[in-house]
Tab-separated table of C-alpha atoms and ligand atoms in Angstrom:
chain	number	residue	atom	x	y	z
A	1	MET	CA	0.000	0.000	0.000
A	2	ILE	CA	1.218	3.495	-0.815
A	3	SER	CA	0.516	6.322	1.641
A	4	ASN	CA	1.048	10.005	0.995
A	5	PHE	CA	1.406	12.962	3.303
A	6	ILE	CA	0.420	16.501	2.361
A	7	CYS	CA	1.416	19.719	4.056
A	8	PRO	CA	1.862	22.557	1.563
A	9	THR	CA	2.387	25.074	4.403
A	10	GLU	CA	5.743	26.369	5.661
A	11	ILE	CA	5.557	26.310	9.452
A	12	PHE	CA	7.352	28.551	11.942
A	13	LEU	CA	6.782	27.250	15.461
A	14	GLY	CA	7.637	28.689	18.852
A	15	ALA	CA	7.352	31.776	21.034
A	16	GLY	CA	8.296	34.829	18.965
A	17	SER	CA	7.653	33.185	15.579
A	18	LEU	CA	5.222	36.015	14.767
A	19	LYS	CA	8.340	38.100	14.049
A	20	GLN	CA	8.924	36.021	10.896
A	21	ILE	CA	6.173	38.021	9.256
A	22	LYS	CA	8.523	40.809	8.172
A	23	ALA	CA	10.981	38.409	6.538
A	24	ILE	CA	8.168	36.708	4.584
A	25	ILE	CA	6.781	40.030	3.382
A	26	GLN	CA	10.198	41.286	2.312
A	27	GLN	CA	11.146	38.035	0.630
A	28	GLU	CA	7.878	37.872	-1.337
A	29	GLN	CA	7.648	41.654	-1.842
A	30	PHE	CA	4.033	41.874	-0.670
A	31	ARG	CA	2.738	45.477	-0.726
A	32	ARG	CA	-0.856	45.328	0.579
A	33	ALA	CA	-2.064	42.982	3.270
A	34	MET	CA	-5.589	42.408	4.532
A	35	ILE	CA	-5.873	41.044	8.059
A	36	VAL	CA	-8.865	38.736	8.561
A	37	THR	CA	-9.937	38.435	12.176
A	38	ASP	CA	-12.808	38.799	14.651
A	39	LYS	CA	-13.647	41.360	17.295
A	40	GLY	CA	-12.629	39.094	20.190
A	41	VAL	CA	-9.109	38.804	18.803
A	42	LEU	CA	-9.011	42.529	17.995
A	43	ASN	CA	-10.144	43.439	21.519
A	44	ALA	CA	-7.538	41.100	22.981
A	45	GLY	CA	-4.959	43.505	21.487
A	46	LEU	CA	-3.447	41.023	19.040
A	47	ILE	CA	-3.826	43.025	15.839
A	48	GLN	CA	-1.930	46.257	16.552
A	49	PRO	CA	1.464	44.554	17.070
A	50	ILE	CA	1.027	42.896	13.665
A	51	MET	CA	0.115	46.240	12.061
A	52	ASP	CA	3.302	47.660	13.615
A	53	GLU	CA	5.407	44.875	12.099
A	54	LEU	CA	3.819	45.479	8.684
A	55	ALA	CA	4.484	49.229	8.899
A	56	GLU	CA	8.175	48.515	9.515
A	57	VAL	CA	8.437	46.844	6.103
A	58	ASN	CA	6.204	49.381	4.347
A	59	CYS	CA	3.383	46.967	3.791
A	60	GLU	CA	-0.004	48.693	3.765
A	61	ALA	CA	-2.620	46.969	5.866
A	62	SER	CA	-6.382	46.903	6.225
A	63	VAL	CA	-8.390	44.934	8.764
A	64	PHE	CA	-11.590	42.939	8.258
A	65	ASP	CA	-12.810	42.118	11.777
A	66	GLY	CA	-16.268	40.768	10.904
A	67	VAL	CA	-15.542	37.041	11.305
A	68	GLU	CA	-17.973	35.140	13.532
A	69	PRO	CA	-17.690	31.668	15.102
A	70	ASN	CA	-18.753	28.911	12.677
A	71	PRO	CA	-18.298	31.321	9.733
A	72	THR	CA	-21.196	31.452	7.274
A	73	ASP	CA	-21.523	32.210	3.572
A	74	ILE	CA	-22.726	35.678	4.668
A	75	VAL	CA	-19.502	36.354	6.571
A	76	VAL	CA	-17.464	35.057	3.635
A	77	ASN	CA	-19.322	37.345	1.225
A	78	GLN	CA	-18.814	40.370	3.499
A	79	ALA	CA	-15.111	39.607	3.803
A	80	PHE	CA	-14.886	39.165	0.036
A	81	VAL	CA	-16.436	42.613	-0.515
A	82	ALA	CA	-13.686	44.022	1.709
A	83	LEU	CA	-11.084	42.114	-0.299
A	84	THR	CA	-12.498	43.449	-3.564
A	85	ASN	CA	-12.311	47.019	-2.229
A	86	GLU	CA	-8.869	46.709	-0.676
A	87	ARG	CA	-7.206	44.593	-3.409
A	88	PRO	CA	-4.599	42.997	-1.120
A	89	ASP	CA	-1.826	40.789	-2.472
A	90	LEU	CA	-1.629	38.965	0.882
A	91	LEU	CA	-4.185	37.747	3.432
A	92	ILE	CA	-3.150	37.471	7.066
A	93	ALA	CA	-5.542	35.329	9.109
A	94	VAL	CA	-5.260	36.091	12.818
A	95	GLY	CA	-7.557	34.094	15.062
A	96	GLY	CA	-9.011	30.670	15.613
A	97	GLY	CA	-10.361	28.337	12.971
A	98	SER	CA	-13.157	30.764	12.128
A	99	SER	CA	-10.768	33.537	11.046
A	100	MET	CA	-8.364	31.166	9.285
A	101	ASP	CA	-11.207	29.453	7.423
A	102	THR	CA	-12.746	32.778	6.372
A	103	ALA	CA	-9.380	33.931	5.021
A	104	LYS	CA	-8.916	30.688	3.091
A	105	ALA	CA	-12.451	30.983	1.700
A	106	ILE	CA	-11.968	34.495	0.344
A	107	GLY	CA	-8.534	33.490	-0.885
A	108	ILE	CA	-10.328	30.849	-2.972
A	109	LEU	CA	-12.856	33.340	-4.354
A	110	ALA	CA	-10.113	35.851	-5.208
A	111	THR	CA	-8.361	33.497	-7.598
A	112	ASN	CA	-11.145	31.114	-8.644
A	113	GLY	CA	-14.257	33.337	-8.779
A	114	GLY	CA	-17.725	31.936	-8.051
A	115	ASP	CA	-19.489	31.345	-4.744
A	116	ILE	CA	-17.902	29.402	-1.914
A	117	ILE	CA	-20.597	26.667	-2.083
A	118	ASP	CA	-19.442	25.897	-5.663
A	119	PHE	CA	-16.266	24.435	-4.180
A	120	ARG	CA	-17.925	22.118	-1.652
A	121	GLY	CA	-16.084	18.807	-1.476
A	122	VAL	CA	-12.518	17.937	-2.361
A	123	GLY	CA	-10.412	19.018	-5.316
A	124	LYS	CA	-12.733	21.622	-6.830
A	125	VAL	CA	-10.423	24.571	-6.157
A	126	LYS	CA	-8.376	24.612	-9.350
A	127	GLU	CA	-6.207	27.702	-8.814
A	128	PRO	CA	-3.943	28.273	-5.790
A	129	ILE	CA	-5.623	30.671	-3.392
A	130	LEU	CA	-4.394	34.192	-2.734
A	131	PRO	CA	-1.361	33.806	-0.425
A	132	VAL	CA	-2.371	33.416	3.220
A	133	ILE	CA	-0.243	33.722	6.344
A	134	ALA	CA	-2.178	31.850	9.055
A	135	ILE	CA	-1.564	32.956	12.630
A	136	PRO	CA	-3.578	30.742	15.012
A	137	THR	CA	-4.636	32.337	18.298
A	138	THR	CA	-6.452	29.282	19.669
A	139	ALA	CA	-4.952	25.830	20.211
A	140	GLY	CA	-7.662	23.830	18.518
A	141	THR	CA	-8.444	23.487	14.874
A	142	GLY	CA	-5.053	23.058	13.197
A	143	SER	CA	-6.518	25.012	10.262
A	144	GLU	CA	-3.136	26.746	9.893
A	145	VAL	CA	-1.796	23.527	8.325
A	146	THR	CA	-4.858	21.802	6.926
A	147	THR	CA	-5.977	21.816	3.313
A	148	VAL	CA	-9.567	22.510	4.324
A	149	THR	CA	-11.902	25.390	5.095
A	150	VAL	CA	-15.212	24.782	6.906
A	151	ILE	CA	-18.157	27.056	6.077
A	152	THR	CA	-21.830	27.080	7.060
A	153	ASP	CA	-24.425	27.681	4.358
A	154	THR	CA	-27.216	29.729	5.931
A	155	LYS	CA	-29.910	28.815	3.394
A	156	MET	CA	-29.361	25.057	3.523
A	157	LYS	CA	-28.347	25.122	7.229
A	158	LEU	CA	-25.396	23.016	6.199
A	159	LYS	CA	-21.853	23.027	7.542
A	160	TYR	CA	-19.537	21.743	4.841
A	161	SER	CA	-15.869	21.546	3.913
A	162	VAL	CA	-13.954	22.778	0.913
A	163	GLY	CA	-10.739	20.833	0.615
A	164	GLY	CA	-7.770	20.113	-1.601
A	165	ARG	CA	-4.099	20.889	-1.984
A	166	ASN	CA	-4.804	24.481	-3.081
A	167	VAL	CA	-6.812	25.260	0.080
A	168	ALA	CA	-3.831	25.766	2.353
A	169	ALA	CA	-2.162	28.728	3.976
A	170	ARG	CA	1.268	29.291	2.468
A	171	TRP	CA	2.824	30.053	5.854
A	172	ALA	CA	1.806	29.321	9.444
A	173	LEU	CA	3.255	31.402	12.268
A	174	VAL	CA	2.493	29.266	15.295
A	175	ASP	CA	3.319	31.504	18.233
A	176	PRO	CA	1.985	30.499	21.679
A	177	GLU	CA	2.308	34.044	23.014
A	178	LEU	CA	-0.805	34.885	20.982
A	179	THR	CA	-2.841	32.292	22.881
A	180	LEU	CA	-2.193	33.682	26.380
A	181	THR	CA	-5.355	35.820	26.221
A	182	VAL	CA	-7.759	33.013	25.268
A	183	PRO	CA	-10.475	32.834	27.981
A	184	PRO	CA	-10.728	29.556	29.955
A	185	HIS	CA	-13.958	28.302	28.353
A	186	VAL	CA	-12.552	28.805	24.836
A	187	THR	CA	-9.222	27.223	25.852
A	188	ALA	CA	-11.142	24.208	27.143
A	189	ALA	CA	-13.404	23.738	24.130
A	190	THR	CA	-10.700	24.320	21.519
A	191	GLY	CA	-8.355	21.981	23.405
A	192	VAL	CA	-10.969	19.219	23.280
A	193	ASP	CA	-11.331	19.886	19.540
A	194	ALA	CA	-7.591	19.293	19.094
A	195	LEU	CA	-7.779	16.136	21.219
A	196	THR	CA	-10.662	14.887	19.060
A	197	HIS	CA	-8.606	15.481	15.912
A	198	ALA	CA	-5.731	13.481	17.334
A	199	ILE	CA	-7.885	10.567	18.566
A	200	GLU	CA	-9.951	10.359	15.384
A	201	ALA	CA	-6.802	10.513	13.231
A	202	PHE	CA	-5.128	7.805	15.352
A	203	THR	CA	-8.092	5.449	15.071
A	204	SER	CA	-8.977	6.267	11.453
A	205	LYS	CA	-9.064	3.657	8.703
A	206	MET	CA	-6.574	5.856	6.841
A	207	SER	CA	-4.028	6.134	9.645
A	208	TYR	CA	-0.507	4.814	9.149
A	209	SER	CA	2.912	5.091	10.794
A	210	VAL	CA	3.494	8.776	10.001
A	211	THR	CA	0.067	10.018	11.075
A	212	ASP	CA	0.101	7.693	14.106
A	213	SER	CA	3.337	9.144	15.452
A	214	LEU	CA	1.943	12.652	15.149
A	215	ALA	CA	-1.439	11.734	16.627
A	216	LYS	CA	0.042	9.894	19.603
A	217	GLU	CA	2.343	12.763	20.496
A	218	SER	CA	-0.561	15.160	20.198
A	219	ILE	CA	-2.835	13.078	22.481
A	220	ARG	CA	-0.081	12.916	25.100
A	221	MET	CA	0.684	16.651	24.944
A	222	ILE	CA	-2.959	17.693	25.154
A	223	ALA	CA	-3.830	15.303	27.979
A	224	GLU	CA	-0.822	16.566	29.952
A	225	ASN	CA	-1.339	20.277	29.377
A	226	LEU	CA	-4.985	21.177	28.776
A	227	ARG	CA	-5.920	21.464	32.460
A	228	THR	CA	-2.999	23.792	33.159
A	229	ALA	CA	-3.723	25.913	30.072
A	230	VAL	CA	-7.337	26.332	31.224
A	231	TYR	CA	-6.667	27.122	34.884
A	232	GLN	CA	-3.337	28.976	34.500
A	233	GLY	CA	-3.928	30.837	31.272
A	234	ASN	CA	-0.630	32.714	31.428
A	235	ASN	CA	1.469	29.546	31.718
A	236	LEU	CA	3.479	29.870	28.501
A	237	GLU	CA	4.815	26.330	28.668
A	238	ALA	CA	1.336	24.767	28.823
A	239	ARG	CA	0.120	27.149	26.098
A	240	SER	CA	3.123	26.181	23.924
A	241	LYS	CA	2.475	22.464	24.312
A	242	MET	CA	-1.229	22.944	23.559
A	243	LEU	CA	-0.526	24.937	20.400
A	244	GLU	CA	2.066	22.404	19.289
A	245	GLY	CA	-0.365	19.590	20.095
A	246	SER	CA	-3.120	21.172	18.017
A	247	LEU	CA	-0.705	21.849	15.148
A	248	ILE	CA	0.473	18.260	14.957
A	249	ALA	CA	-3.062	16.950	15.374
A	250	GLY	CA	-3.894	19.112	12.339
A	251	LEU	CA	-1.052	17.518	10.359
A	252	ALA	CA	-2.255	14.063	11.425
A	253	PHE	CA	-5.948	14.464	10.640
A	254	ASN	CA	-5.325	16.318	7.405
A	255	ASN	CA	-3.791	13.083	6.165
A	256	ALA	CA	-5.512	10.314	8.172
A	257	LYS	CA	-8.894	12.115	8.119
A	258	LEU	CA	-11.477	12.164	10.925
A	259	GLY	CA	-14.504	10.060	11.857
A	260	LEU	CA	-17.923	9.809	13.405
A	261	CYS	CA	-17.524	12.490	16.058
A	262	HIS	CA	-16.855	15.227	13.516
A	263	ALA	CA	-19.688	14.071	11.278
A	264	LEU	CA	-22.111	14.193	14.231
A	265	CYS	CA	-20.864	17.675	15.204
A	266	ASN	CA	-21.622	19.489	11.957
A	267	PRO	CA	-25.424	19.842	12.417
A	268	LEU	CA	-24.809	21.299	15.885
A	269	GLY	CA	-22.787	24.121	14.407
A	270	ALA	CA	-25.132	24.658	11.465
A	271	HIS	CA	-28.444	24.736	13.405
A	272	PHE	CA	-27.544	25.740	16.945
A	273	ASN	CA	-24.252	27.603	16.425
A	274	VAL	CA	-22.675	25.401	19.081
A	275	PRO	CA	-18.931	26.220	19.269
A	276	HIS	CA	-17.093	23.486	17.401
A	277	GLY	CA	-15.024	22.383	20.405
A	278	VAL	CA	-18.103	22.160	22.631
A	279	ALA	CA	-19.828	19.986	20.011
A	280	ASN	CA	-16.801	17.684	20.011
A	281	ALA	CA	-16.746	17.528	23.806
A	282	ILE	CA	-20.390	16.455	23.868
A	283	LEU	CA	-20.013	13.727	21.266
A	284	LEU	CA	-16.457	12.404	21.681
A	285	PRO	CA	-17.105	10.094	24.670
A	286	HIS	CA	-20.137	8.555	22.946
A	287	SER	CA	-18.594	8.165	19.483
A	288	THR	CA	-15.480	6.696	21.130
A	289	ARG	CA	-17.536	4.158	23.097
A	290	PHE	CA	-19.276	3.166	19.844
A	291	ASN	CA	-15.940	2.722	18.052
A	292	LEU	CA	-14.171	0.700	20.784
A	293	PRO	CA	-14.821	-2.757	19.254
A	294	ALA	CA	-13.328	-1.678	15.917
A	295	ARG	CA	-10.049	-0.280	17.307
A	296	THR	CA	-9.638	-1.912	20.701
A	297	ALA	CA	-5.834	-1.979	20.770
A	298	LYS	CA	-5.532	1.626	19.646
A	299	TYR	CA	-8.014	2.881	22.240
A	300	ALA	CA	-6.085	0.982	24.901
A	301	GLU	CA	-3.069	2.989	23.764
A	302	VAL	CA	-5.094	6.221	23.906
A	303	ALA	CA	-5.924	5.411	27.545
A	304	LYS	CA	-2.225	5.022	28.355
A	305	LEU	CA	-1.267	8.192	26.464
A	306	MET	CA	-3.882	10.042	28.525
A	307	GLY	CA	-2.304	8.842	31.745
A	308	GLU	CA	-4.603	5.935	32.670
A	309	SER	CA	-3.112	2.862	34.292
A	310	THR	CA	-4.050	-0.193	32.252
A	311	GLU	CA	-1.867	-2.720	34.025
A	312	GLY	CA	-3.532	-6.079	34.575
A	313	LEU	CA	-6.543	-5.181	32.437
A	314	SER	CA	-7.759	-7.064	29.387
A	315	LEU	CA	-7.430	-5.216	26.099
A	316	SER	CA	-11.119	-4.316	26.017
A	317	GLU	CA	-11.050	-3.137	29.655
A	318	ALA	CA	-7.998	-1.016	28.836
A	319	ALA	CA	-9.772	0.432	25.789
A	320	GLU	CA	-12.774	1.378	27.996
A	321	LYS	CA	-10.336	3.462	30.015
A	322	ALA	CA	-9.945	5.753	27.000
A	323	VAL	CA	-13.585	6.780	27.463
A	324	THR	CA	-12.998	7.289	31.189
A	325	ALA	CA	-9.964	9.486	30.490
A	326	ILE	CA	-11.807	11.556	27.892
A	327	GLU	CA	-14.837	12.054	30.163
A	328	ARG	CA	-12.631	13.013	33.098
A	329	LEU	CA	-10.675	15.582	31.078
A	330	ILE	CA	-13.846	17.157	29.674
A	331	LYS	CA	-15.346	17.328	33.177
A	332	ASP	CA	-12.157	18.780	34.660
A	333	VAL	CA	-12.037	21.614	32.116
A	334	ASN	CA	-15.744	22.228	32.499
A	335	VAL	CA	-17.109	22.023	28.952
A	336	PRO	CA	-20.900	21.499	28.730
A	337	ALA	CA	-21.218	17.777	28.065
A	338	LYS	CA	-24.822	17.226	26.968
A	339	LEU	CA	-26.830	18.136	23.881
A	340	SER	CA	-29.697	19.283	26.110
A	341	LEU	CA	-27.389	21.967	27.593
A	342	VAL	CA	-26.679	23.664	24.251
A	343	GLY	CA	-30.217	24.234	22.983
A	344	VAL	CA	-30.811	20.975	21.091
A	345	THR	CA	-34.285	19.488	21.520
A	346	GLU	CA	-34.919	15.731	21.449
A	347	ASP	CA	-37.392	15.938	18.549
A	348	PHE	CA	-34.635	17.464	16.411
A	349	LEU	CA	-32.302	14.450	16.718
A	350	PRO	CA	-33.759	12.463	13.747
A	351	ARG	CA	-33.215	15.460	11.467
A	352	MET	CA	-29.587	15.707	12.551
A	353	VAL	CA	-29.194	11.997	11.796
A	354	GLU	CA	-30.503	12.520	8.238
A	355	GLU	CA	-28.068	15.391	7.752
A	356	CYS	CA	-24.954	13.662	9.003
A	357	ALA	CA	-25.642	10.189	7.577
A	358	ASP	CA	-24.298	11.241	4.157
A	359	ASN	CA	-21.143	12.802	5.544
A	360	PRO	CA	-18.147	10.962	4.014
A	361	LEU	CA	-16.634	10.845	7.510
A	362	VAL	CA	-19.337	8.338	8.473
A	363	SER	CA	-18.311	6.027	5.646
A	364	ILE	CA	-14.642	6.139	6.636
A	365	ASN	CA	-15.355	5.717	10.348
A	366	PRO	CA	-13.575	2.618	11.707
A	367	ARG	CA	-16.920	1.007	12.651
A	368	THR	CA	-19.892	0.999	10.269
A	369	ALA	CA	-22.668	3.163	11.701
A	370	THR	CA	-26.297	2.832	10.595
A	371	LYS	CA	-28.834	5.636	10.997
A	372	ASP	CA	-30.138	3.802	14.082
A	373	ASP	CA	-26.623	3.834	15.525
A	374	LEU	CA	-26.286	7.572	14.840
A	375	LEU	CA	-29.611	8.261	16.531
A	376	GLN	CA	-28.611	6.160	19.528
A	377	ILE	CA	-25.319	8.079	19.875
A	378	TYR	CA	-27.190	11.404	19.769
A	379	LYS	CA	-29.652	10.058	22.370
A	380	ASN	CA	-26.791	8.937	24.596
A	381	ALA	CA	-25.320	12.427	24.321
A	382	PHE	CA	-28.633	14.128	25.046
B	1	NAD	P1	-13.104	30.593	16.806
B	1	NAD	O1	-12.128	30.952	15.771
B	1	NAD	O2	-14.547	30.637	16.435
B	1	NAD	O3	-12.855	31.519	18.090
B	1	NAD	C1	-13.642	31.326	19.263
B	1	NAD	C2	-13.633	32.570	20.111
B	1	NAD	O4	-12.347	32.747	20.687
B	1	NAD	C3	-13.942	33.865	19.345
B	1	NAD	O5	-14.901	34.591	20.057
B	1	NAD	C4	-12.621	34.607	19.332
B	1	NAD	O6	-12.783	36.009	19.361
B	1	NAD	C5	-11.963	34.112	20.590
B	1	NAD	N1	-10.488	34.142	20.545
B	1	NAD	C6	-9.704	33.503	19.655
B	1	NAD	N2	-8.411	33.713	19.956
B	1	NAD	C7	-8.382	34.515	21.044
B	1	NAD	C8	-7.328	35.069	21.826
B	1	NAD	N3	-6.045	34.802	21.583
B	1	NAD	N4	-7.664	35.853	22.869
B	1	NAD	C9	-8.975	36.082	23.166
B	1	NAD	N5	-10.000	35.581	22.467
B	1	NAD	C10	-9.706	34.792	21.420
B	1	NAD	O7	-12.833	29.134	17.408
B	1	NAD	P2	-12.045	27.872	16.885
B	1	NAD	O8	-12.533	26.745	17.692
B	1	NAD	O9	-10.590	28.119	16.832
B	1	NAD	O10	-12.544	27.674	15.376
B	1	NAD	C11	-13.758	27.009	15.108
B	1	NAD	C12	-14.018	26.939	13.619
B	1	NAD	O11	-12.956	26.225	12.960
B	1	NAD	C13	-15.302	26.155	13.334
B	1	NAD	O12	-16.029	26.767	12.307
B	1	NAD	C14	-14.776	24.799	12.912
B	1	NAD	O13	-15.669	24.084	12.098
B	1	NAD	C15	-13.525	25.189	12.166
B	1	NAD	N6	-12.531	24.114	11.996
B	1	NAD	C16	-11.753	24.167	10.898
B	1	NAD	C17	-10.794	23.192	10.662
B	1	NAD	C18	-9.951	23.253	9.435
B	1	NAD	O14	-9.089	22.398	9.249
B	1	NAD	N7	-10.131	24.216	8.571
B	1	NAD	C19	-10.616	22.157	11.585
B	1	NAD	C20	-11.427	22.137	12.712
B	1	NAD	C21	-12.381	23.116	12.926
């Protein structure tokens, strides 16, 4: 069997890596940058230092700060109007997955035309997107290194992905100092998102040695550091490990793909605007329990990586401990852990099943899941 590994992005990792921005701009002779961000990131004071860096290399800069969590086609269209007015030769995404995905989406429209929904699926983006520097400010999505953008269509109430080699940032400046201001509840939810990426990549049908080594290291780093990052937000070491963990989880899942948990999450974002990490936290224990029989040995390893003692246990008992470890971590960092706590009503569950049943992530999940199984998982999470 032949496996391939894609990462078209040049990565600068570590405290202070933001400073690389001037060298990139000078090397590529960019003249006009548009920063794509949201008001939370702006108010956290993260944009002005970047503007100052740009001024030092005579790069003009404008700011679009209208990104919202779970970015929609409406947000993308507003950002694209700004792009059309400003005519930048460079996009700088500063924020979590929502800002990075919005920047990628308008980068697609700038060079490919059309509407973002036209590119739904994989491989439909024919031209490389406008150059993007991705600067993550949450430790969660890994979007800085993935070849995907995730957008919600407001008319169809559908959260979908646009993917392919061309849908990548050209550079990622992965600087943990920018994550010190993330509030505890966002740190918790985004951290669980990164953990979900790592676990789903590790247990995926498409995983192999390269993605496994990344995923395992990511699971270990996140399990060891998420609690500290949540409760001691200014602990740079924990923040660094979390950002590194989410980056390498991104590299792993971009190649090994994800599974059931992410498929089940999409309707929650599309209909109830549940933050992506919260959706993962609600569904990960239940999708993991469902998948245990299909990947028993790997889940036993997940348990160990998350610090559980599995000595003297049978393989299936050890695998069960993965669920225990996940539930304990989610409880410790205080993420809402039930569908009923985030506005979902029980009569809506069958509709969510219909919407996620066609998601390709269901078909590549390690264990075959029928619609009845999906409904049961939602009910368990209710
Ligand atoms: P987000 O980008 O929506 O940000 C969440 C909140 O955190 C916002 O209110 C923001 O203002 C605030 N925030 C971010 N950084 C901050 C900082 N440093 N200081 C203070 N506040 C800060 O959240 P997210 O979880 O990073 O991104 C979620 C989106 O990413 C979802 O739409 C999800 O589907 C998508 N996603 C994309 C990929 C991908 O590969 N493209 C992967 C997973 C998820």
